[in-house]
mmCIF file of C-alpha atoms in Angstrom:
data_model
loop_
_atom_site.group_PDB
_atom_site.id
_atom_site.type_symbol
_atom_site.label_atom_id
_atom_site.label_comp_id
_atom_site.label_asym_id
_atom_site.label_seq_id
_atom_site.Cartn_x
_atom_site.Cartn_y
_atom_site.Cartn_z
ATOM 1 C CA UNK A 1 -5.903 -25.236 8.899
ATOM 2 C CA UNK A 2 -6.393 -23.392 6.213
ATOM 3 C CA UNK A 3 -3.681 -21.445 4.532
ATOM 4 C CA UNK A 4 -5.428 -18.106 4.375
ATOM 5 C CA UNK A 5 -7.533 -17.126 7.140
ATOM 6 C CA UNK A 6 -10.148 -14.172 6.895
ATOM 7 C CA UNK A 7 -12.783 -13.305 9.382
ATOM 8 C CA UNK A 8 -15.910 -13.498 7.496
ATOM 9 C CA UNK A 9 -17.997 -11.364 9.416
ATOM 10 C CA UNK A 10 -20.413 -9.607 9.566
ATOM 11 C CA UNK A 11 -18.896 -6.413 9.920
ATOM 12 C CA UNK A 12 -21.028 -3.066 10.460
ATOM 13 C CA UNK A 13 -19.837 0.331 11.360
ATOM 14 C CA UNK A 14 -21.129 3.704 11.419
ATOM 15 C CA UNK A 15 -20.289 5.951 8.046
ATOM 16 C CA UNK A 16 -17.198 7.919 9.015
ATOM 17 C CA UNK A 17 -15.475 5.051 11.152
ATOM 18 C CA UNK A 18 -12.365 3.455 10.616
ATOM 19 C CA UNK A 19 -12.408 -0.341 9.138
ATOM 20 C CA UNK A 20 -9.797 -2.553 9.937
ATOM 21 C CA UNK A 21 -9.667 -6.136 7.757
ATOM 22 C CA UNK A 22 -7.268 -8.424 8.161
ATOM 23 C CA UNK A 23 -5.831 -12.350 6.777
ATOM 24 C CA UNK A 24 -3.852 -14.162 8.437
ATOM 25 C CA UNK A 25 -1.812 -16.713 6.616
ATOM 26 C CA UNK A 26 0.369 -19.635 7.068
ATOM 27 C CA UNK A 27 2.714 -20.153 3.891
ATOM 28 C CA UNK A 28 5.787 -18.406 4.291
ATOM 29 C CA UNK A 29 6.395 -18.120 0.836
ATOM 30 C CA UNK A 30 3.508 -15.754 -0.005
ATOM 31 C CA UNK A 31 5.652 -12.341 -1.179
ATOM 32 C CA UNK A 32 2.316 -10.742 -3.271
ATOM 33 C CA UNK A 33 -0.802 -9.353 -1.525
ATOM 34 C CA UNK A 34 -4.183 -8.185 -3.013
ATOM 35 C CA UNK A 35 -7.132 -6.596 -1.832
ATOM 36 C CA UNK A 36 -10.081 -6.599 -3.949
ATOM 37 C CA UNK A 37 -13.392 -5.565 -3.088
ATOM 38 C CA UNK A 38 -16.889 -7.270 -4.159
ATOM 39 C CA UNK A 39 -20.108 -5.754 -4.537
ATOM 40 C CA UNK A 40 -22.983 -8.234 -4.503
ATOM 41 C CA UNK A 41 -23.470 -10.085 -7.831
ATOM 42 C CA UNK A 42 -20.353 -8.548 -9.260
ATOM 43 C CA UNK A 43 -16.597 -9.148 -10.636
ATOM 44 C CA UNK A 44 -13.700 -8.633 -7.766
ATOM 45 C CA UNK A 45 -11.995 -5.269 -8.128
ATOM 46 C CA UNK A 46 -8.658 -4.865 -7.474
ATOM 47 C CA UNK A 47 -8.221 -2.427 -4.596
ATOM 48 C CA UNK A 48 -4.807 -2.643 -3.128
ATOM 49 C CA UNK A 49 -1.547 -4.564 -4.104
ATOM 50 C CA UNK A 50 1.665 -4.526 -2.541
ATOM 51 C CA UNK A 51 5.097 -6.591 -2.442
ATOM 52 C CA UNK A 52 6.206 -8.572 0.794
ATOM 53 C CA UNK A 53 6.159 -5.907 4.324
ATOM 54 C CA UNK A 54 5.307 -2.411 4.415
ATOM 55 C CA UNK A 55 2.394 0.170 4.069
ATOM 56 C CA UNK A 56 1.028 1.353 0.640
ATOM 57 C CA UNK A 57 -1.929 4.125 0.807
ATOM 58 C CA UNK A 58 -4.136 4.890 -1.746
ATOM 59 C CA UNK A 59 -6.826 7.484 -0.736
ATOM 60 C CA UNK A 60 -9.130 6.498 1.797
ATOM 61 C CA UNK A 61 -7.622 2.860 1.981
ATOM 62 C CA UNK A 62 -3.785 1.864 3.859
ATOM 63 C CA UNK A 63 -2.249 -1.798 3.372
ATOM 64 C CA UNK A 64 -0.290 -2.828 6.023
ATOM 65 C CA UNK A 65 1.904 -6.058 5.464
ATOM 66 C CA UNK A 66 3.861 -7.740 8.594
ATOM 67 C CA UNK A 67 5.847 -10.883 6.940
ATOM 68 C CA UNK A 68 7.040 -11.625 10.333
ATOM 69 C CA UNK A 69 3.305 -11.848 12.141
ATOM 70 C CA UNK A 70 2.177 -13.337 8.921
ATOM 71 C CA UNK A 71 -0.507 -11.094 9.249
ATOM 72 C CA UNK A 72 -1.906 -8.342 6.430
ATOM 73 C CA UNK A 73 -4.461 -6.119 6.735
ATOM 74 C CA UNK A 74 -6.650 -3.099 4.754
ATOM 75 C CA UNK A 75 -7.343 -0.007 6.688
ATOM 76 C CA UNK A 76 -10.905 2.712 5.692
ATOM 77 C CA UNK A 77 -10.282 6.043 6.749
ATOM 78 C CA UNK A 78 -13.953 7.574 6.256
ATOM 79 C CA UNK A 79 -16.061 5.190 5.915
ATOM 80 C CA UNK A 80 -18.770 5.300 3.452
ATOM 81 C CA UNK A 81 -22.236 3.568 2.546
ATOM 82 C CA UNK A 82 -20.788 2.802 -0.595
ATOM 83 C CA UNK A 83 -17.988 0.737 0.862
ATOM 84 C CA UNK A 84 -20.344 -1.711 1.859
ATOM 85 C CA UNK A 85 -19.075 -4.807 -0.005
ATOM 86 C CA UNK A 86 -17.017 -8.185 0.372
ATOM 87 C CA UNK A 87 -13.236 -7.596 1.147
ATOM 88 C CA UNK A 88 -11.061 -10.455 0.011
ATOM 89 C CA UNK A 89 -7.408 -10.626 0.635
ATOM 90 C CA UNK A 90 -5.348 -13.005 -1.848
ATOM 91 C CA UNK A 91 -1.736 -13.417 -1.841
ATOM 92 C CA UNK A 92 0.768 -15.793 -3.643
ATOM 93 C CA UNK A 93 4.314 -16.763 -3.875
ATOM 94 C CA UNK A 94 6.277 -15.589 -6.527
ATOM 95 C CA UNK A 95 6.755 -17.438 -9.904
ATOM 96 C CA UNK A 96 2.634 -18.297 -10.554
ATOM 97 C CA UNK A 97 -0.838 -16.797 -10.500
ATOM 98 C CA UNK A 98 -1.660 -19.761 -9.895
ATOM 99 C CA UNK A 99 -0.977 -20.231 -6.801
ATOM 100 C CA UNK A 100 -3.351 -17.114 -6.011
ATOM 101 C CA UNK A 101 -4.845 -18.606 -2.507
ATOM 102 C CA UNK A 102 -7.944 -16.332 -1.654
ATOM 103 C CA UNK A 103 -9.260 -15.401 1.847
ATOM 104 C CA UNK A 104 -12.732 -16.317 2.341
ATOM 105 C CA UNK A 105 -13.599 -12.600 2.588
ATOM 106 C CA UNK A 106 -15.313 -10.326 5.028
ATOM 107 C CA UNK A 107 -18.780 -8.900 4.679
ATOM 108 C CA UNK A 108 -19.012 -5.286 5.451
ATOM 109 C CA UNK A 109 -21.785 -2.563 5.899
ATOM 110 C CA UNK A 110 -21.353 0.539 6.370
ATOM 111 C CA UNK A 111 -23.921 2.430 7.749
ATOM 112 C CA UNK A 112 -25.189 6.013 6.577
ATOM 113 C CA UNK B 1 -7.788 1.626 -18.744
ATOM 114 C CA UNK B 2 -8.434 -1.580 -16.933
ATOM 115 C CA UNK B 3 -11.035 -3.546 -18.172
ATOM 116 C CA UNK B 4 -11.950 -6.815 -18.562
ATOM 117 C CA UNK B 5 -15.728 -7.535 -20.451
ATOM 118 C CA UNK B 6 -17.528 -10.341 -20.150
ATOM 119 C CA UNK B 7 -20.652 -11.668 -22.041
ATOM 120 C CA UNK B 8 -23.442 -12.233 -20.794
ATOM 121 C CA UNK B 9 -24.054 -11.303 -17.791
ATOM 122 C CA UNK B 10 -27.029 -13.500 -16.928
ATOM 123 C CA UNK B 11 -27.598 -16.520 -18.520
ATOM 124 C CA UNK B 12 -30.398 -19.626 -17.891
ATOM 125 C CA UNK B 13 -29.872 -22.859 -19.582
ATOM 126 C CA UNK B 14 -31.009 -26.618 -19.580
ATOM 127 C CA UNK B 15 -29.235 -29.194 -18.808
ATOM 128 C CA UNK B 16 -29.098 -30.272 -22.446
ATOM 129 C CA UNK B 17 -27.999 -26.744 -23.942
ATOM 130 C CA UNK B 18 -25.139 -25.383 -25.374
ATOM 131 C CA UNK B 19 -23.955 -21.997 -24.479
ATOM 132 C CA UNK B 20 -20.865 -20.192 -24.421
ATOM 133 C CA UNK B 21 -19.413 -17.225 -22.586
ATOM 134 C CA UNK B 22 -17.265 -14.766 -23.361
ATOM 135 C CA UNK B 23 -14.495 -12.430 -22.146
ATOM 136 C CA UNK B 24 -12.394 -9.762 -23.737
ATOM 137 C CA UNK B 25 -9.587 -7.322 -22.374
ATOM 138 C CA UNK B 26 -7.520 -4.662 -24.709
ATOM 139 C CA UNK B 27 -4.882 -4.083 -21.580
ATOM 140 C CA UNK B 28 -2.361 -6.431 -23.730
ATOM 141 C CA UNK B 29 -2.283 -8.946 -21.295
ATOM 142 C CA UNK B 30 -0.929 -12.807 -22.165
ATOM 143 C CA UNK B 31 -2.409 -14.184 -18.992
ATOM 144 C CA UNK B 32 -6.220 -14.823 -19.125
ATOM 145 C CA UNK B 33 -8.382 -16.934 -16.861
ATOM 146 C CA UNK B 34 -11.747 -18.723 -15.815
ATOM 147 C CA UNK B 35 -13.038 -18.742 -12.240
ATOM 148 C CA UNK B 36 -16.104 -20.156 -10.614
ATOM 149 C CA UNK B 37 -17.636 -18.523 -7.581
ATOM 150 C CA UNK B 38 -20.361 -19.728 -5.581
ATOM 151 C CA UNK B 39 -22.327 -17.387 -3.168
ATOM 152 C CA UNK B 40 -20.062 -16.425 -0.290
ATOM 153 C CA UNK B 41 -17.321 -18.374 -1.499
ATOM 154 C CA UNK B 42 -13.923 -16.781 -2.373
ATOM 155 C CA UNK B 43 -13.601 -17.767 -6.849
ATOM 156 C CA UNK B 44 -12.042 -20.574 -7.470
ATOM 157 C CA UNK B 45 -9.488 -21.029 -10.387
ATOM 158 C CA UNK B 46 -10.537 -23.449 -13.356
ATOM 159 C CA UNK B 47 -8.432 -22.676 -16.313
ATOM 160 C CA UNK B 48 -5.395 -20.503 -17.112
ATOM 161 C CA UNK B 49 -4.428 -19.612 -20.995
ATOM 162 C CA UNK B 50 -1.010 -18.221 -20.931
ATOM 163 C CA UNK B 51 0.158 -16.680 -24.376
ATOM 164 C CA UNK B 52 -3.287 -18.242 -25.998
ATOM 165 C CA UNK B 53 -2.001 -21.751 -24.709
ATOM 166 C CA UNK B 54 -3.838 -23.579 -21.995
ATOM 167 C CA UNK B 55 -1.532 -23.580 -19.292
ATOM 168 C CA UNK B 56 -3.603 -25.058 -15.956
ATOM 169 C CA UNK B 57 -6.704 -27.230 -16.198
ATOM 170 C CA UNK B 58 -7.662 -27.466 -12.561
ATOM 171 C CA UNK B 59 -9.061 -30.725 -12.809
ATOM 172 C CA UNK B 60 -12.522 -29.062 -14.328
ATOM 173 C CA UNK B 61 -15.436 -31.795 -15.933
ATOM 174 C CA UNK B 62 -15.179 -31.918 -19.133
ATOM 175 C CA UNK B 63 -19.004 -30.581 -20.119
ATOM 176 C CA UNK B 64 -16.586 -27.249 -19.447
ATOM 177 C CA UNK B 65 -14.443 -26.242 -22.215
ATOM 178 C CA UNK B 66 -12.201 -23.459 -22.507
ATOM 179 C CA UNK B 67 -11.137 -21.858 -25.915
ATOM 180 C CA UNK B 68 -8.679 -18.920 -26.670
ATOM 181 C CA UNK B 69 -8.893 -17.528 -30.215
ATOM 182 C CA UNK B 70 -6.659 -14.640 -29.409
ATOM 183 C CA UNK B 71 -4.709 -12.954 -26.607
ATOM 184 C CA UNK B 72 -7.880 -10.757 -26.078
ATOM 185 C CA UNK B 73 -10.557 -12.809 -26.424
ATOM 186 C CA UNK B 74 -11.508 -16.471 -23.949
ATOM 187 C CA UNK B 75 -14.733 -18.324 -24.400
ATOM 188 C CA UNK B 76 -16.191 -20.894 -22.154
ATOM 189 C CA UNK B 77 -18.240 -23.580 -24.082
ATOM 190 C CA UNK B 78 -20.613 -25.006 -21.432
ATOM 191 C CA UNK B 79 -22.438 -28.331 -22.374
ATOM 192 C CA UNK B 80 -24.718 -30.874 -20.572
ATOM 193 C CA UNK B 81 -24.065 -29.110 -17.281
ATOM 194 C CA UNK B 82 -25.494 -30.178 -13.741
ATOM 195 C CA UNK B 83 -27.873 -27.655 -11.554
ATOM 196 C CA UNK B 84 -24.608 -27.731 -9.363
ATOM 197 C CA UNK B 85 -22.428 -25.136 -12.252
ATOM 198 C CA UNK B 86 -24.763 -22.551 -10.840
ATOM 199 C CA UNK B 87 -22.316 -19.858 -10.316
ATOM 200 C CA UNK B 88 -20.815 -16.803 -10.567
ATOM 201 C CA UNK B 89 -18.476 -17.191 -13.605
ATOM 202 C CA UNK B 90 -15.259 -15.123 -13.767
ATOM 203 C CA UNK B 91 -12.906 -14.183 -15.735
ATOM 204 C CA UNK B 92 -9.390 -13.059 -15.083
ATOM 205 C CA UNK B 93 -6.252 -11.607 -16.909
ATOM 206 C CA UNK B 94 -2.870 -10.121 -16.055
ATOM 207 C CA UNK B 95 0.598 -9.055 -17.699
ATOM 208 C CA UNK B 96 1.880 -12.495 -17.654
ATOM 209 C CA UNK B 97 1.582 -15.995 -16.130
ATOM 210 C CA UNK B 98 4.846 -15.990 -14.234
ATOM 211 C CA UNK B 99 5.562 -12.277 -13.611
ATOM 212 C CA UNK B 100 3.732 -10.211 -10.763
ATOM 213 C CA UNK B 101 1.440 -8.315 -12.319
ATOM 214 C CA UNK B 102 -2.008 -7.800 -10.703
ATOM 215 C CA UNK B 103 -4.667 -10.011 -11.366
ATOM 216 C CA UNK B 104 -7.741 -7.965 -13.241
ATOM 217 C CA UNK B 105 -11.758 -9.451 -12.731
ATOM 218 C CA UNK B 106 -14.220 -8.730 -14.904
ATOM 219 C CA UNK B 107 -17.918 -8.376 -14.112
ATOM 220 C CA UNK B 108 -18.749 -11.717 -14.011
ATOM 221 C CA UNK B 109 -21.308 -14.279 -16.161
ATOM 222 C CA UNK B 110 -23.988 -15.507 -13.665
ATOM 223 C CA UNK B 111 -25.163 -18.567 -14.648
ATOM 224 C CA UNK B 112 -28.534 -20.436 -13.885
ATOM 225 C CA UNK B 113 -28.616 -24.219 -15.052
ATOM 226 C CA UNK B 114 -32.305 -25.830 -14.695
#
Protein backbone atom coordinates (compact mmCIF):
# COMPACT_ATOMS: atom_id res chain seq x y z
CA UNK A 1 0.00 0.00 0.00
CA UNK A 2 1.19 2.99 -0.71
CA UNK A 3 1.49 5.73 1.81
CA UNK A 4 -0.26 8.45 -0.14
CA UNK A 5 -3.10 7.56 -2.17
CA UNK A 6 -4.56 9.95 -4.96
CA UNK A 7 -7.12 9.08 -7.54
CA UNK A 8 -5.46 9.75 -10.73
CA UNK A 9 -8.25 10.29 -12.85
CA UNK A 10 -9.37 11.48 -15.35
CA UNK A 11 -11.45 14.03 -14.01
CA UNK A 12 -13.78 16.33 -16.31
CA UNK A 13 -16.43 18.72 -15.28
CA UNK A 14 -18.38 21.38 -16.76
CA UNK A 15 -16.84 25.18 -16.20
CA UNK A 16 -18.74 26.49 -13.19
CA UNK A 17 -18.89 23.05 -11.21
CA UNK A 18 -17.55 22.26 -8.04
CA UNK A 19 -14.19 19.95 -7.93
CA UNK A 20 -13.60 17.86 -5.16
CA UNK A 21 -9.79 16.14 -4.92
CA UNK A 22 -8.83 14.19 -2.37
CA UNK A 23 -5.48 11.83 -0.77
CA UNK A 24 -5.83 9.55 1.38
CA UNK A 25 -2.88 8.61 3.49
CA UNK A 26 -1.61 6.10 5.85
CA UNK A 27 1.32 7.62 8.08
CA UNK A 28 0.02 9.07 11.06
CA UNK A 29 2.72 11.28 11.50
CA UNK A 30 2.08 13.49 8.45
CA UNK A 31 1.14 17.12 10.34
CA UNK A 32 1.96 19.37 6.83
CA UNK A 33 -0.27 19.32 3.71
CA UNK A 34 0.29 20.87 0.21
CA UNK A 35 -1.59 21.30 -2.78
CA UNK A 36 0.16 22.27 -5.81
CA UNK A 37 -1.14 22.41 -9.13
CA UNK A 38 0.69 21.34 -12.57
CA UNK A 39 0.14 22.57 -15.88
CA UNK A 40 1.50 20.30 -18.61
CA UNK A 41 5.29 20.60 -19.13
CA UNK A 42 5.62 22.89 -16.17
CA UNK A 43 7.10 23.44 -12.45
CA UNK A 44 4.45 22.47 -9.46
CA UNK A 45 2.87 25.57 -7.98
CA UNK A 46 2.11 25.78 -4.64
CA UNK A 47 -1.64 26.21 -4.22
CA UNK A 48 -2.72 25.46 -0.74
CA UNK A 49 -0.83 24.66 2.58
CA UNK A 50 -2.13 24.05 5.85
CA UNK A 51 -1.05 22.54 9.39
CA UNK A 52 -2.61 19.17 10.76
CA UNK A 53 -7.03 19.39 10.71
CA UNK A 54 -9.07 22.17 9.66
CA UNK A 55 -10.24 24.28 6.59
CA UNK A 56 -8.07 27.08 5.01
CA UNK A 57 -9.77 29.06 1.90
CA UNK A 58 -8.09 30.96 -0.45
CA UNK A 59 -10.39 32.34 -3.24
CA UNK A 60 -11.94 29.94 -5.37
CA UNK A 61 -10.05 26.94 -3.65
CA UNK A 62 -11.03 25.35 0.32
CA UNK A 63 -8.57 22.71 2.04
CA UNK A 64 -10.18 20.52 4.17
CA UNK A 65 -7.90 18.32 6.52
CA UNK A 66 -9.54 15.32 8.71
CA UNK A 67 -6.40 13.80 10.80
CA UNK A 68 -8.79 11.37 12.18
CA UNK A 69 -10.17 9.91 8.54
CA UNK A 70 -6.67 10.40 7.37
CA UNK A 71 -8.21 11.87 4.57
CA UNK A 72 -7.43 15.62 2.90
CA UNK A 73 -8.94 17.10 0.23
CA UNK A 74 -9.00 20.54 -2.21
CA UNK A 75 -12.34 21.96 -3.00
CA UNK A 76 -13.05 24.51 -6.76
CA UNK A 77 -15.79 26.71 -6.28
CA UNK A 78 -16.25 27.98 -10.05
CA UNK A 79 -14.64 26.05 -12.03
CA UNK A 80 -12.67 27.33 -14.85
CA UNK A 81 -10.96 26.15 -18.24
CA UNK A 82 -7.93 27.38 -16.89
CA UNK A 83 -7.96 25.06 -13.91
CA UNK A 84 -7.42 22.32 -16.08
CA UNK A 85 -4.14 20.89 -14.71
CA UNK A 86 -2.55 18.04 -12.45
CA UNK A 87 -3.51 18.37 -8.68
CA UNK A 88 -0.96 16.80 -6.39
CA UNK A 89 -1.37 16.58 -2.71
CA UNK A 90 2.03 16.15 -0.62
CA UNK A 91 2.27 16.07 3.00
CA UNK A 92 5.10 15.30 5.56
CA UNK A 93 5.85 14.88 9.14
CA UNK A 94 7.39 17.48 10.92
CA UNK A 95 11.22 17.88 11.36
CA UNK A 96 12.23 17.23 7.27
CA UNK A 97 11.33 18.19 3.72
CA UNK A 98 12.49 15.35 3.10
CA UNK A 99 10.20 13.27 3.94
CA UNK A 100 7.79 15.23 1.43
CA UNK A 101 5.72 11.93 0.18
CA UNK A 102 3.73 13.11 -3.01
CA UNK A 103 0.31 11.82 -4.23
CA UNK A 104 0.40 10.54 -7.61
CA UNK A 105 -1.89 13.41 -8.68
CA UNK A 106 -5.19 13.79 -10.42
CA UNK A 107 -5.72 14.92 -13.98
CA UNK A 108 -8.38 17.45 -14.39
CA UNK A 109 -10.29 19.25 -17.29
CA UNK A 110 -12.42 21.57 -17.02
CA UNK A 111 -14.63 22.18 -19.63
CA UNK A 112 -15.68 25.70 -21.16
CA UNK B 1 7.79 37.51 -4.64
CA UNK B 2 8.09 33.80 -5.02
CA UNK B 3 10.21 32.68 -7.55
CA UNK B 4 12.37 30.14 -8.29
CA UNK B 5 14.32 30.33 -12.10
CA UNK B 6 15.64 27.71 -13.72
CA UNK B 7 17.94 27.45 -16.84
CA UNK B 8 17.22 26.08 -19.53
CA UNK B 9 14.21 25.12 -20.07
CA UNK B 10 14.72 22.61 -22.87
CA UNK B 11 17.73 20.97 -23.33
CA UNK B 12 18.95 17.85 -25.92
CA UNK B 13 22.16 16.16 -25.28
CA UNK B 14 24.27 12.98 -26.19
CA UNK B 15 25.08 10.55 -24.24
CA UNK B 16 28.70 11.70 -24.20
CA UNK B 17 27.96 15.53 -23.37
CA UNK B 18 28.39 17.66 -20.66
CA UNK B 19 25.75 20.04 -19.64
CA UNK B 20 24.70 21.73 -16.66
CA UNK B 21 21.52 23.25 -15.30
CA UNK B 22 20.79 25.87 -13.34
CA UNK B 23 18.48 27.32 -10.66
CA UNK B 24 18.30 30.57 -8.79
CA UNK B 25 15.82 32.02 -6.07
CA UNK B 26 16.26 35.68 -4.26
CA UNK B 27 13.36 34.59 -1.53
CA UNK B 28 16.46 34.04 1.03
CA UNK B 29 15.86 30.61 1.36
CA UNK B 30 18.75 28.01 2.89
CA UNK B 31 16.89 24.99 1.63
CA UNK B 32 17.35 24.26 -2.13
CA UNK B 33 16.65 21.09 -4.07
CA UNK B 34 16.78 18.78 -7.28
CA UNK B 35 13.83 16.67 -8.41
CA UNK B 36 13.27 14.37 -11.31
CA UNK B 37 9.83 13.91 -12.81
CA UNK B 38 8.85 11.60 -15.37
CA UNK B 39 5.53 12.04 -17.36
CA UNK B 40 2.62 11.39 -15.03
CA UNK B 41 4.72 10.66 -12.24
CA UNK B 42 4.56 12.71 -8.98
CA UNK B 43 8.82 14.42 -8.79
CA UNK B 44 10.91 12.56 -7.10
CA UNK B 45 13.59 14.01 -4.65
CA UNK B 46 17.40 13.59 -5.69
CA UNK B 47 19.42 16.04 -3.76
CA UNK B 48 18.87 18.50 -0.89
CA UNK B 49 21.59 21.48 -0.15
CA UNK B 50 20.77 22.84 3.18
CA UNK B 51 22.76 26.12 4.11
CA UNK B 52 24.96 25.49 0.69
CA UNK B 53 25.87 21.97 2.24
CA UNK B 54 24.64 18.81 0.63
CA UNK B 55 22.42 17.46 3.04
CA UNK B 56 20.48 14.22 1.21
CA UNK B 57 21.89 12.34 -1.77
CA UNK B 58 19.01 10.04 -2.55
CA UNK B 59 21.04 7.39 -3.77
CA UNK B 60 21.35 9.36 -7.38
CA UNK B 61 24.20 7.79 -10.20
CA UNK B 62 26.92 9.50 -10.07
CA UNK B 63 26.97 10.88 -14.01
CA UNK B 64 24.56 13.43 -11.76
CA UNK B 65 26.29 15.96 -9.80
CA UNK B 66 24.97 18.59 -7.74
CA UNK B 67 26.90 21.89 -6.92
CA UNK B 68 25.88 24.92 -4.68
CA UNK B 69 28.04 28.04 -5.12
CA UNK B 70 25.75 30.13 -3.03
CA UNK B 71 22.50 30.10 -1.06
CA UNK B 72 20.81 31.38 -4.33
CA UNK B 73 22.24 29.69 -6.89
CA UNK B 74 22.25 25.21 -7.52
CA UNK B 75 23.65 23.70 -10.65
CA UNK B 76 23.23 20.22 -11.86
CA UNK B 77 26.33 18.93 -13.83
CA UNK B 78 24.93 16.10 -16.00
CA UNK B 79 27.57 13.75 -17.66
CA UNK B 80 27.50 10.47 -19.71
CA UNK B 81 23.78 10.14 -19.02
CA UNK B 82 21.45 7.17 -20.23
CA UNK B 83 18.22 7.86 -22.66
CA UNK B 84 16.46 6.80 -19.30
CA UNK B 85 17.40 10.72 -17.40
CA UNK B 86 14.77 11.90 -19.82
CA UNK B 87 12.83 14.00 -17.51
CA UNK B 88 11.33 16.78 -16.21
CA UNK B 89 14.07 18.32 -13.98
CA UNK B 90 13.05 20.36 -10.90
CA UNK B 91 14.16 22.40 -8.69
CA UNK B 92 13.00 23.22 -5.22
CA UNK B 93 13.71 25.67 -2.26
CA UNK B 94 12.18 26.66 1.07
CA UNK B 95 12.95 28.71 4.39
CA UNK B 96 14.85 25.94 5.87
CA UNK B 97 15.55 22.18 5.84
CA UNK B 98 13.99 21.36 9.18
CA UNK B 99 11.39 24.13 9.71
CA UNK B 100 7.87 24.11 7.88
CA UNK B 101 8.09 26.38 5.42
CA UNK B 102 6.45 25.65 2.02
CA UNK B 103 8.23 24.00 -0.53
CA UNK B 104 8.62 26.52 -3.80
CA UNK B 105 9.02 24.71 -7.69
CA UNK B 106 10.41 26.34 -10.29
CA UNK B 107 9.54 25.93 -13.96
CA UNK B 108 11.33 23.05 -14.59
CA UNK B 109 14.54 21.95 -17.09
CA UNK B 110 13.16 19.35 -19.58
CA UNK B 111 15.68 17.29 -20.62
CA UNK B 112 16.09 15.07 -23.84
CA UNK B 113 19.18 12.60 -23.75
CA UNK B 114 19.78 10.80 -27.32
Amino acid sequence: QKEVEQDPGPLSVPEGAIVSLNCTYSNSAFQYFMWYRQYSRKGPELLMYTYSSGNKEDGRFTAQVDKSSKYISLFIRDSQPSDSATYLCAMRASGSARQLTFGSGTQLTVLP
Amino acid sequence: DTEVTQTPKHLVMGMTNKKSLKCEQHMGHRAMYWYKQKAKKPPELMFVYSYEKLSINESVPSRFSPECPNSSLLNLHLHALQPEDSALYLCASSEGYSNTGELFFGEGSRLTVL
